[in-house]
Amino acid sequence: MTGAALPSASRRERLVHVIQGDFAVSDDPTVVFTTILGSCVATCMWDPLAQIGGMNHFLLPGDKERDGDLMRYGVNAMELLINGLLQRGAARARLQAKLFGGAHVINNLSDVGAQNAAFALHFLSAEKIPCVAQSLGGEQARRVRFWPTSGRAGQLLIQGAAVETRTAARAQPAPTNPAAGSVELF
């Protein structure tokens, strides 16, 4: 459902998984976007007044095209997310963002996670979109949930078979050994 805008409805919470190289936008209060990240980065962006938000999930920093799949790259994923929000009624001046991912999950390989995180932070700064919270880096994969109409987000840190929970802290990198069992949604 690349770039799909989801219709509004009044029913129970509905999970929408955002896969690698994809994005989604919604103004439906029952929708919760979810994704699983390793070195990839997901941007959760919303307009609190219009109560519309979206999530992207990109694999590589920058804007290089390889195999014709532009959504794999940060610039394209960020621009498509912003444009999707604006098309649905968000105002650029009110956009806020939260960033997740960018872990170094595979040893002996370049740290593409750090490159993805640095790219996302630089992009938001250059576009003057405030990053109000982040959980970037570390060595653990993350399962992220984002409520697009409120901007609320939460994450579950995953390390091997053990699962530990933690939330994104304001402008703080993820710790490598968070306290087990604590969950906070913001």
Short mmCIF file of C-alpha atoms in Angstrom, two decimals, residues 4-185:
data_model
loop_
_atom_site.label_atom_id
_atom_site.label_comp_id
_atom_site.label_asym_id
_atom_site.label_seq_id
_atom_site.Cartn_x
_atom_site.Cartn_y
_atom_site.Cartn_z
CA ALA A 4 -1.89 4.84 0.49
CA ALA A 5 -4.13 7.27 2.32
CA LEU A 6 -6.39 5.41 4.67
CA PRO A 7 -10.07 6.38 5.03
CA SER A 8 -11.55 7.64 8.27
CA ALA A 9 -13.80 5.28 10.21
CA SER A 10 -15.08 4.76 13.73
CA ARG A 11 -14.19 1.25 14.86
CA ARG A 12 -11.69 -0.57 17.04
CA GLU A 13 -7.95 0.08 16.75
CA ARG A 14 -6.57 -1.15 13.43
CA LEU A 15 -2.87 -1.97 12.99
CA VAL A 16 -1.32 -1.01 9.65
CA HIS A 17 2.18 -2.40 9.07
CA VAL A 18 4.57 -0.09 7.18
CA ILE A 19 7.11 -2.28 5.39
CA GLN A 20 10.62 -1.39 4.20
CA GLY A 21 10.56 1.19 1.44
CA ASP A 22 6.95 2.21 2.14
CA PHE A 23 4.96 4.97 3.82
CA ALA A 24 1.38 5.53 4.94
CA VAL A 25 -0.71 8.53 6.01
CA SER A 26 -3.98 8.60 7.94
CA ASP A 27 -6.41 10.87 9.76
CA ASP A 28 -8.33 7.89 11.16
CA PRO A 29 -8.16 7.81 14.99
CA THR A 30 -8.51 4.01 14.96
CA VAL A 31 -5.34 3.47 12.89
CA VAL A 32 -2.03 2.56 14.51
CA PHE A 33 1.01 2.33 12.24
CA THR A 34 3.54 -0.33 13.16
CA THR A 35 6.91 -1.41 11.80
CA ILE A 36 10.01 -3.38 12.77
CA LEU A 37 13.40 -1.68 12.41
CA GLY A 38 17.02 -2.70 12.56
CA SER A 39 19.40 -0.35 10.75
CA CYS A 40 16.45 1.19 8.88
CA VAL A 41 14.87 4.41 10.13
CA ALA A 42 11.18 5.23 10.48
CA THR A 43 9.97 8.80 10.64
CA CYS A 44 6.69 9.35 12.45
CA MET A 45 5.39 12.76 11.42
CA TRP A 46 2.13 14.53 12.22
CA ASP A 47 0.23 17.78 12.38
CA PRO A 48 -1.29 18.00 15.88
CA LEU A 49 -3.94 20.56 14.90
CA ALA A 50 -5.18 18.77 11.75
CA GLN A 51 -4.80 15.42 13.58
CA ILE A 52 -3.19 13.69 10.62
CA GLY A 53 0.04 11.76 10.61
CA GLY A 54 2.15 9.27 8.77
CA MET A 55 5.10 6.93 8.95
CA ASN A 56 7.82 6.02 6.50
CA HIS A 57 10.43 3.25 6.64
CA PHE A 58 13.64 3.74 4.65
CA LEU A 59 16.62 1.47 4.23
CA LEU A 60 19.44 3.71 3.04
CA PRO A 61 20.43 7.35 3.52
CA GLY A 62 20.53 9.84 0.68
CA ASP A 63 18.90 9.75 -2.70
CA LYS A 64 20.79 7.32 -4.92
CA GLU A 65 18.72 5.13 -7.18
CA ARG A 66 19.57 1.47 -7.44
CA ASP A 67 17.28 -1.10 -9.01
CA GLY A 68 14.71 1.67 -9.60
CA ASP A 69 13.38 1.55 -6.02
CA LEU A 70 13.57 5.17 -4.88
CA MET A 71 11.51 4.59 -1.70
CA ARG A 72 14.43 2.67 -0.23
CA TYR A 73 16.29 5.98 0.08
CA GLY A 74 15.80 8.60 2.75
CA VAL A 75 15.28 11.71 0.63
CA ASN A 76 12.51 10.13 -1.40
CA ALA A 77 10.84 8.55 1.63
CA MET A 78 10.89 11.85 3.54
CA GLU A 79 9.57 13.92 0.63
CA LEU A 80 6.78 11.45 -0.11
CA LEU A 81 5.73 11.39 3.55
CA ILE A 82 5.65 15.20 3.79
CA ASN A 83 3.77 15.53 0.49
CA GLY A 84 1.28 12.86 1.57
CA LEU A 85 0.59 14.76 4.78
CA LEU A 86 0.19 18.09 2.98
CA GLN A 87 -2.17 16.56 0.41
CA ARG A 88 -4.40 15.32 3.24
CA GLY A 89 -4.61 18.74 4.93
CA ALA A 90 -1.57 19.04 7.20
CA ALA A 91 0.21 22.39 7.40
CA ARG A 92 3.98 22.27 6.89
CA ALA A 93 4.59 24.84 9.66
CA ARG A 94 2.89 22.59 12.24
CA LEU A 95 4.62 19.30 11.34
CA GLN A 96 6.48 17.51 14.12
CA ALA A 97 8.53 14.31 13.91
CA LYS A 98 9.77 11.41 15.97
CA LEU A 99 12.58 9.17 14.71
CA PHE A 100 13.25 5.51 15.43
CA GLY A 101 15.81 2.93 14.31
CA GLY A 102 19.32 3.27 12.97
CA ALA A 103 20.72 0.41 15.05
CA HIS A 104 24.02 -1.31 14.33
CA VAL A 105 22.56 -4.82 14.24
CA ILE A 106 25.13 -6.70 12.13
CA ASN A 107 28.76 -6.73 13.25
CA ASN A 108 31.58 -6.58 10.68
CA LEU A 109 29.52 -4.46 8.28
CA SER A 110 29.47 -0.72 7.78
CA ASP A 111 27.21 1.10 10.20
CA VAL A 112 24.43 2.04 7.79
CA GLY A 113 22.15 2.54 10.80
CA ALA A 114 24.25 5.49 12.00
CA GLN A 115 24.25 6.90 8.47
CA ASN A 116 20.44 6.57 8.28
CA ALA A 117 20.00 8.26 11.66
CA ALA A 118 22.36 11.12 10.78
CA PHE A 119 20.60 11.61 7.46
CA ALA A 120 17.13 11.76 9.06
CA LEU A 121 18.22 14.28 11.71
CA HIS A 122 19.95 16.46 9.09
CA PHE A 123 16.93 16.32 6.77
CA LEU A 124 14.51 17.41 9.49
CA SER A 125 16.83 20.22 10.57
CA ALA A 126 17.27 21.46 6.99
CA GLU A 127 13.49 21.37 6.46
CA LYS A 128 12.87 23.11 9.81
CA ILE A 129 10.65 20.27 11.05
CA PRO A 130 11.21 19.79 14.79
CA CYS A 131 12.27 16.34 15.94
CA VAL A 132 10.48 16.24 19.28
CA ALA A 133 11.67 12.73 20.24
CA GLN A 134 14.02 10.06 18.99
CA SER A 135 15.30 6.61 19.70
CA LEU A 136 18.23 6.11 17.36
CA GLY A 137 21.30 3.90 17.37
CA GLY A 138 22.19 1.15 19.78
CA GLU A 139 22.45 -2.52 18.83
CA GLN A 140 18.85 -3.65 19.18
CA ALA A 141 16.03 -3.94 16.69
CA ARG A 142 12.80 -2.09 17.51
CA ARG A 143 9.11 -2.70 17.02
CA VAL A 144 7.48 0.75 16.74
CA ARG A 145 3.85 1.80 17.04
CA PHE A 146 2.59 5.25 16.06
CA TRP A 147 -0.87 6.74 16.52
CA PRO A 148 -0.99 9.24 13.61
CA THR A 149 -3.80 11.49 14.83
CA SER A 150 -2.25 12.16 18.26
CA GLY A 151 1.49 11.79 17.60
CA ARG A 152 1.75 9.20 20.40
CA ALA A 153 4.45 6.58 19.83
CA GLY A 154 5.92 3.60 21.63
CA GLN A 155 8.53 0.98 20.98
CA LEU A 156 9.62 -2.46 22.03
CA LEU A 157 13.37 -3.15 21.90
CA ILE A 158 14.30 -6.61 20.67
CA GLN A 159 17.63 -8.35 21.23
CA GLY A 160 17.94 -11.91 20.01
CA ALA A 161 15.26 -14.05 21.67
CA ALA A 162 14.97 -11.73 24.66
CA VAL A 163 12.58 -8.82 24.40
CA GLU A 164 12.98 -5.70 26.47
CA THR A 165 10.80 -2.61 26.40
CA ARG A 166 11.60 1.07 26.41
CA THR A 167 10.28 4.26 24.88
CA ALA A 168 11.98 6.92 22.87
CA ALA A 169 13.35 9.65 25.06
CA ARG A 170 13.52 13.25 24.02
CA ALA A 171 16.66 13.73 21.96
CA GLN A 172 18.39 10.74 23.52
CA PRO A 173 19.96 7.72 21.78
CA ALA A 174 18.63 4.33 22.78
CA PRO A 175 20.60 2.71 25.60
CA THR A 176 22.26 -0.60 24.80
CA ASN A 177 20.74 -2.24 27.90
CA PRO A 178 17.38 -0.67 28.82
CA ALA A 179 15.47 -1.58 31.96
CA ALA A 180 13.35 -4.65 31.27
CA GLY A 181 9.62 -4.44 31.66
CA SER A 182 9.18 -0.67 31.46
CA VAL A 183 6.80 0.67 28.85
CA GLU A 184 5.94 4.28 28.31
CA LEU A 185 3.90 5.71 25.51
#
